[in-house]
Short mmCIF file of C-alpha atoms in Angstrom, two decimals:
data_model
loop_
_atom_site.label_atom_id
_atom_site.label_comp_id
_atom_site.label_asym_id
_atom_site.label_seq_id
_atom_site.Cartn_x
_atom_site.Cartn_y
_atom_site.Cartn_z
CA MET A 12 -17.90 25.71 44.31
CA PRO A 13 -15.61 23.73 42.15
CA ARG A 14 -13.27 26.06 40.55
CA THR A 15 -12.93 26.68 36.75
CA LEU A 16 -10.56 24.75 34.92
CA SER A 17 -7.79 26.36 32.52
CA VAL A 18 -7.07 24.62 29.29
CA ALA A 19 -5.19 25.43 26.38
CA VAL A 20 -5.68 22.94 23.59
CA LYS A 21 -6.11 23.94 19.95
CA SER A 22 -9.90 23.43 18.18
CA TYR A 23 -9.55 20.30 16.32
CA PRO A 24 -12.78 18.48 15.25
CA HIS A 25 -12.10 16.09 18.22
CA THR A 26 -11.31 19.12 20.66
CA ALA A 27 -14.20 21.46 19.81
CA PHE A 28 -16.60 19.70 22.85
CA LEU A 29 -14.37 21.76 25.30
CA ALA A 30 -16.47 24.98 24.04
CA ASP A 31 -19.76 23.58 23.74
CA PRO A 32 -21.98 25.71 25.77
CA GLY A 33 -22.38 24.21 29.28
CA PHE A 34 -19.35 21.91 29.08
CA GLY A 35 -17.89 20.80 32.26
CA VAL A 36 -16.36 18.09 34.07
CA GLU A 37 -16.80 16.91 37.41
CA GLY A 38 -18.41 20.00 38.42
CA HIS A 39 -15.75 22.10 37.02
CA ASP A 40 -16.33 24.83 34.47
CA VAL A 41 -13.57 25.22 31.54
CA GLU A 42 -12.08 28.34 30.17
CA LEU A 43 -10.08 27.91 27.24
CA ALA A 44 -6.65 29.77 26.69
CA ALA A 45 -6.00 32.26 23.95
CA ALA A 46 -3.15 30.56 22.46
CA ASP A 47 -3.13 30.95 18.46
CA PRO A 48 -0.61 28.90 17.05
CA ILE A 49 -0.94 26.54 19.97
CA TYR A 50 2.54 26.38 20.50
CA LYS A 51 2.19 30.14 22.22
CA ALA A 52 1.03 27.80 25.19
CA PHE A 53 3.87 25.41 25.51
CA ALA A 54 6.48 28.16 27.27
CA PRO A 55 3.84 29.21 29.83
CA MET A 56 2.82 25.67 30.55
CA VAL A 57 6.29 24.25 31.21
CA ARG A 58 7.86 27.39 32.61
CA GLU A 59 4.84 28.79 34.79
CA LEU A 60 2.49 25.55 35.26
CA ARG A 61 -0.26 28.48 33.90
CA TYR A 62 -2.91 25.79 32.70
CA ASP A 63 -4.42 22.81 34.82
CA VAL A 64 -4.18 20.84 31.13
CA SER A 65 -2.46 21.49 28.25
CA GLU A 66 -1.49 20.52 24.75
CA LEU A 67 2.35 19.99 24.58
CA ALA A 68 4.51 19.19 21.61
CA VAL A 69 6.07 15.68 22.31
CA ALA A 70 9.51 17.17 22.31
CA THR A 71 8.71 19.98 24.73
CA PHE A 72 7.27 17.39 27.02
CA LEU A 73 10.65 15.23 26.91
CA GLN A 74 12.59 18.48 27.68
CA ALA A 75 10.29 19.58 30.54
CA ARG A 76 10.59 16.22 32.18
CA GLU A 77 14.68 16.08 32.15
CA ALA A 78 14.31 19.58 33.60
CA GLY A 79 12.07 18.41 36.18
CA ALA A 80 8.65 20.10 35.52
CA PRO A 81 5.96 18.86 37.38
CA ILE A 82 3.63 18.06 34.55
CA ALA A 83 1.84 14.44 33.76
CA LEU A 84 1.32 12.81 30.41
CA LEU A 85 -1.67 11.52 29.30
CA PRO A 86 -1.66 8.72 27.23
CA VAL A 87 -3.62 10.82 24.22
CA ALA A 88 -2.24 12.31 21.05
CA LEU A 89 -4.06 15.28 20.00
CA SER A 90 -1.72 15.68 16.51
CA GLY A 91 0.56 13.78 14.40
CA ASP A 92 1.53 13.12 10.99
CA PHE A 93 4.49 11.59 8.87
CA HIS A 94 7.11 14.27 7.97
CA HIS A 95 9.27 12.89 5.06
CA HIS A 96 7.33 15.67 3.19
CA SER A 97 7.93 18.43 5.77
CA LEU A 98 11.79 18.57 4.76
CA THR A 99 11.25 21.56 1.83
CA ARG A 100 13.37 23.46 -0.66
CA TRP A 101 12.12 26.78 -2.12
CA PRO A 102 10.75 26.19 -5.82
CA GLY A 103 13.56 27.15 -8.33
CA SER A 104 16.27 26.76 -6.15
CA ALA A 105 19.23 24.36 -6.82
CA GLU A 106 18.13 20.73 -6.51
CA ILE A 107 19.73 18.76 -3.56
CA GLY A 108 19.01 15.15 -2.14
CA PRO A 109 18.68 14.84 1.52
CA SER A 110 22.07 13.10 1.71
CA ASP A 111 23.43 16.18 0.64
CA LEU A 112 22.42 17.90 3.42
CA THR A 113 25.80 17.32 5.81
CA GLY A 114 27.70 20.64 5.90
CA ARG A 115 24.74 22.56 4.71
CA ARG A 116 22.15 24.70 6.51
CA VAL A 117 18.56 23.88 7.30
CA GLY A 118 16.15 26.24 8.79
CA VAL A 119 13.72 24.98 11.46
CA ARG A 120 11.67 27.11 13.70
CA ALA A 121 13.05 25.58 16.67
CA TYR A 122 15.81 22.95 17.17
CA SER A 123 13.20 21.28 19.71
CA GLN A 124 10.25 21.60 17.17
CA THR A 125 8.80 18.24 17.27
CA THR A 126 8.65 18.13 13.38
CA GLY A 127 12.24 18.88 13.39
CA LEU A 128 12.80 16.08 15.48
CA TRP A 129 10.92 13.70 13.21
CA VAL A 130 12.72 14.92 9.92
CA ARG A 131 16.32 14.48 11.70
CA GLY A 132 15.64 11.15 12.73
CA ILE A 133 14.60 10.32 9.12
CA LEU A 134 17.45 11.94 7.93
CA HIS A 135 19.87 9.81 10.43
CA GLU A 136 17.89 6.66 9.72
CA GLU A 137 17.39 6.61 5.82
CA PHE A 138 19.94 8.69 4.65
CA GLY A 139 22.94 8.57 7.08
CA VAL A 140 22.93 12.41 7.94
CA ASP A 141 23.72 13.17 11.53
CA ALA A 142 22.15 16.16 13.16
CA LYS A 143 25.40 17.18 14.54
CA ASP A 144 26.97 17.45 10.56
CA VAL A 145 24.18 20.32 9.43
CA THR A 146 23.77 23.78 10.70
CA TRP A 147 20.17 24.30 11.79
CA VAL A 148 19.04 27.80 11.42
CA THR A 149 16.48 28.70 14.12
CA THR A 150 14.08 31.53 14.65
CA GLU A 151 13.21 30.77 18.09
CA GLU A 152 14.29 29.68 21.70
CA PRO A 153 13.62 26.61 23.19
CA HIS A 154 10.08 26.22 25.45
CA VAL A 155 12.10 24.76 27.90
CA ALA A 156 14.17 27.71 29.17
CA SER A 157 17.09 25.82 30.90
CA TYR A 158 17.79 23.66 27.85
CA VAL A 159 21.08 24.22 26.03
CA GLU A 160 21.14 23.87 22.44
CA PRO A 161 24.22 22.16 20.84
CA ASP A 162 26.68 24.14 19.58
CA ASN A 163 25.44 23.76 15.59
CA VAL A 164 22.37 25.78 16.19
CA GLU A 165 22.04 29.13 15.28
CA ARG A 166 19.68 31.86 15.73
CA THR A 167 18.33 34.46 13.12
CA THR A 168 15.17 36.75 12.70
CA GLY A 169 12.05 36.01 10.70
CA ARG A 170 9.80 33.28 9.72
CA VAL A 171 11.31 29.92 8.49
CA LEU A 172 9.97 30.58 5.52
CA ASP A 173 11.84 33.77 5.12
CA VAL A 174 14.92 32.19 6.10
CA LEU A 175 14.38 29.70 3.17
CA GLU A 176 13.08 32.24 0.55
CA ARG A 177 16.33 34.66 1.34
CA GLY A 178 18.83 31.65 0.91
CA ASP A 179 19.93 31.40 4.19
CA ALA A 180 19.42 27.51 4.20
CA VAL A 181 19.35 25.14 1.34
CA ALA A 182 16.34 23.60 2.98
CA ALA A 183 13.78 24.12 5.62
CA VAL A 184 11.65 21.76 8.25
CA LEU A 185 7.94 22.95 8.14
CA GLY A 186 5.20 21.97 10.12
CA PRO A 187 1.58 21.29 9.32
CA PRO A 188 0.56 25.00 9.84
CA ALA A 189 3.21 26.58 7.64
CA LEU A 190 2.86 24.02 4.89
CA ASP A 191 -0.45 24.62 4.70
CA GLY A 192 -0.35 28.35 4.67
CA ALA A 193 2.79 28.56 2.35
CA GLN A 194 2.46 30.60 -1.02
CA GLY A 195 3.61 28.37 -4.08
CA PRO A 196 4.58 24.84 -3.97
CA LEU A 197 7.60 24.02 -1.68
CA VAL A 198 9.35 21.40 -3.07
CA PRO A 199 9.84 18.25 -1.20
CA ILE A 200 13.52 17.29 -0.74
CA ILE A 201 12.91 13.21 -0.33
CA PRO A 202 11.68 11.82 -2.97
CA ASN A 203 8.85 9.38 -3.24
CA TRP A 204 7.71 10.63 -0.22
CA ARG A 205 4.22 9.28 0.17
CA GLU A 206 5.63 5.45 -0.27
CA VAL A 207 8.70 6.05 1.93
CA GLU A 208 6.24 7.61 4.56
CA GLU A 209 4.37 4.66 4.62
CA ALA A 210 6.97 2.27 4.61
CA TRP A 211 8.30 4.21 7.40
CA GLY A 212 5.21 3.65 9.42
CA ALA A 213 4.90 0.16 8.73
CA ARG A 214 8.45 -0.57 10.01
CA HIS A 215 7.89 1.63 13.44
CA GLY A 216 4.25 0.27 13.87
CA THR A 217 3.02 4.17 14.26
CA VAL A 218 2.58 7.19 12.63
CA PRO A 219 4.32 9.91 14.27
CA ILE A 220 2.90 11.74 17.13
CA ASN A 221 3.34 15.66 17.03
CA HIS A 222 1.17 16.93 20.35
CA VAL A 223 0.11 15.18 23.50
CA LEU A 224 -2.05 15.86 26.14
CA THR A 225 -0.62 16.90 29.84
CA VAL A 226 -1.83 17.99 33.02
CA ARG A 227 -0.40 19.76 36.04
CA ARG A 228 0.89 17.07 38.47
CA ASP A 229 -0.69 18.52 41.38
CA PHE A 230 -3.99 18.73 39.78
CA LEU A 231 -3.65 14.94 38.92
CA GLU A 232 -2.80 14.03 42.48
CA ALA A 233 -5.51 16.31 44.21
CA GLU A 234 -8.32 15.25 41.66
CA PRO A 235 -7.83 12.03 39.73
CA GLY A 236 -11.55 11.56 39.11
CA THR A 237 -11.52 14.85 37.40
CA VAL A 238 -8.62 14.14 35.45
CA SER A 239 -9.90 10.64 34.35
CA ALA A 240 -13.34 12.20 33.14
CA LEU A 241 -11.56 14.44 31.14
CA TYR A 242 -9.20 12.32 29.89
CA GLN A 243 -12.33 9.85 28.98
CA ALA A 244 -14.08 12.39 27.41
CA PHE A 245 -11.05 13.28 24.87
CA GLY A 246 -11.15 9.43 24.28
CA THR A 247 -14.67 9.19 23.11
CA ARG A 248 -14.25 12.19 20.77
CA ILE A 249 -10.92 10.80 19.45
CA GLU A 250 -12.32 7.54 18.53
CA ALA A 251 -15.64 8.95 17.16
CA ARG A 252 -13.43 10.71 14.98
CA LYS A 253 -11.51 8.14 13.48
CA ALA A 254 -14.63 5.66 13.11
CA ALA A 255 -16.28 8.65 11.43
CA GLU A 256 -13.91 8.21 8.11
CA ALA A 257 -13.99 5.14 5.94
CA THR A 258 -10.46 6.09 4.69
CA PRO A 259 -8.64 8.44 7.33
CA GLY A 260 -5.62 10.62 6.45
CA THR A 261 -2.58 10.32 8.34
CA ARG A 262 -3.40 12.95 10.50
CA VAL A 263 -6.47 11.33 11.67
CA ARG A 264 -4.45 7.85 12.09
CA ALA A 265 -2.04 9.56 14.45
CA LEU A 266 -4.57 10.36 16.75
CA ARG A 267 -4.32 8.12 19.88
CA ALA A 268 -6.45 7.92 23.13
CA GLY A 269 -5.32 5.00 25.41
CA VAL A 270 -1.78 2.92 26.03
CA SER A 271 -1.46 1.20 22.54
CA ASP A 272 1.18 -0.46 20.79
CA GLU A 273 1.02 2.33 18.37
CA LEU A 274 0.83 5.02 21.31
CA VAL A 275 3.81 3.38 22.85
CA ALA A 276 5.54 2.70 19.58
CA GLY A 277 5.13 6.67 18.58
CA LEU A 278 6.60 7.78 22.37
CA GLN A 279 9.63 5.21 22.04
CA THR A 280 10.74 6.50 18.74
CA ALA A 281 10.47 9.94 20.18
CA ILE A 282 12.64 9.01 22.99
CA ASP A 283 15.21 7.21 20.71
CA TYR A 284 15.35 10.28 18.01
CA ALA A 285 15.38 12.80 20.92
CA LEU A 286 18.62 11.10 22.60
CA GLN A 287 20.15 10.77 19.38
CA GLN A 288 20.03 14.54 18.61
CA ASN A 289 20.80 15.67 22.16
CA VAL A 290 17.20 17.04 22.29
CA ILE A 291 17.11 15.31 25.61
CA ARG A 292 20.38 13.73 27.37
CA THR A 293 18.80 11.39 29.98
CA PRO A 294 17.64 8.42 29.07
CA VAL A 295 13.66 7.47 29.74
CA THR A 296 11.31 4.90 29.41
CA VAL A 297 7.90 5.02 27.91
CA ASP A 298 6.82 3.46 31.29
CA GLU A 299 8.61 6.03 33.03
CA LEU A 300 6.75 8.61 31.15
CA LEU A 301 3.40 7.56 31.79
CA ALA A 302 3.82 6.88 35.40
CA ASP A 303 1.56 9.20 37.09
CA PHE A 304 -1.32 8.23 34.52
CA THR A 305 -0.66 4.75 35.47
CA ARG A 306 -0.53 5.41 39.36
CA HIS A 307 -3.63 7.74 39.60
CA ILE A 308 -5.48 6.84 37.19
CA GLY A 309 -4.90 3.71 34.65
CA GLY A 310 -6.04 1.15 37.02
CA VAL A 311 -9.64 2.67 36.21
CA ALA A 312 -9.57 4.39 33.43
#
């Protein structure tokens, strides 16, 4: 009898099918991991290969691949968003502009957090602020244990919101869950952020990808048909969700399934930003990221 597959994926509208009674793939039942928030599954996946299938942050996957973790990327973007609005200050704090952050302290959950990757890339690209010229005040270590953080990264206690409120940083990078759950209106530091987000998207041809779908390489190599069926199930639900909205918001626009120009652009920009910021230190191509998928599934998916 086929074994039960362990899957660590957040419950989104496009992933809810995994919890449907009786759902299975190629004879396998599926057991969903209890990981809330989902980033708590990332370290067990990259350090222990705990799951057959796992959602991973883009930055975590890039670091895990560089560290030699046997994890394969599928061309599925499970979440994403623009992130100009993710750089915030505390209400009532001194006004500060993006270009003023050089030499200052900025809070972020982890230096390798993907929202931070995108924000630092934006700061460098649009405002001339280099990541190495900011002190990044973090509350968590990297998911990839072997990753060595740059010297300008500090660790502190509490949540990033606490860091911001108590004045340990003049600004903070906050991902969607923290922004959505914040008490009171945090103040975006980048002015006219809605307009400049869309301009960034037009320039790069994509909406930033935050989380992707990955599988253990040994599982992919042993059962490419099973992985292909699961990949196609994700793709079907993602396309249905996008088609259901006449005017999809950016978080829906960010969803991807398949090797499209938008997905390639998102991965390439993440690579470029990661190298620029020493999130990874070895150049890699999008084709190399997708090589396992292309070899085992790409020709038949």
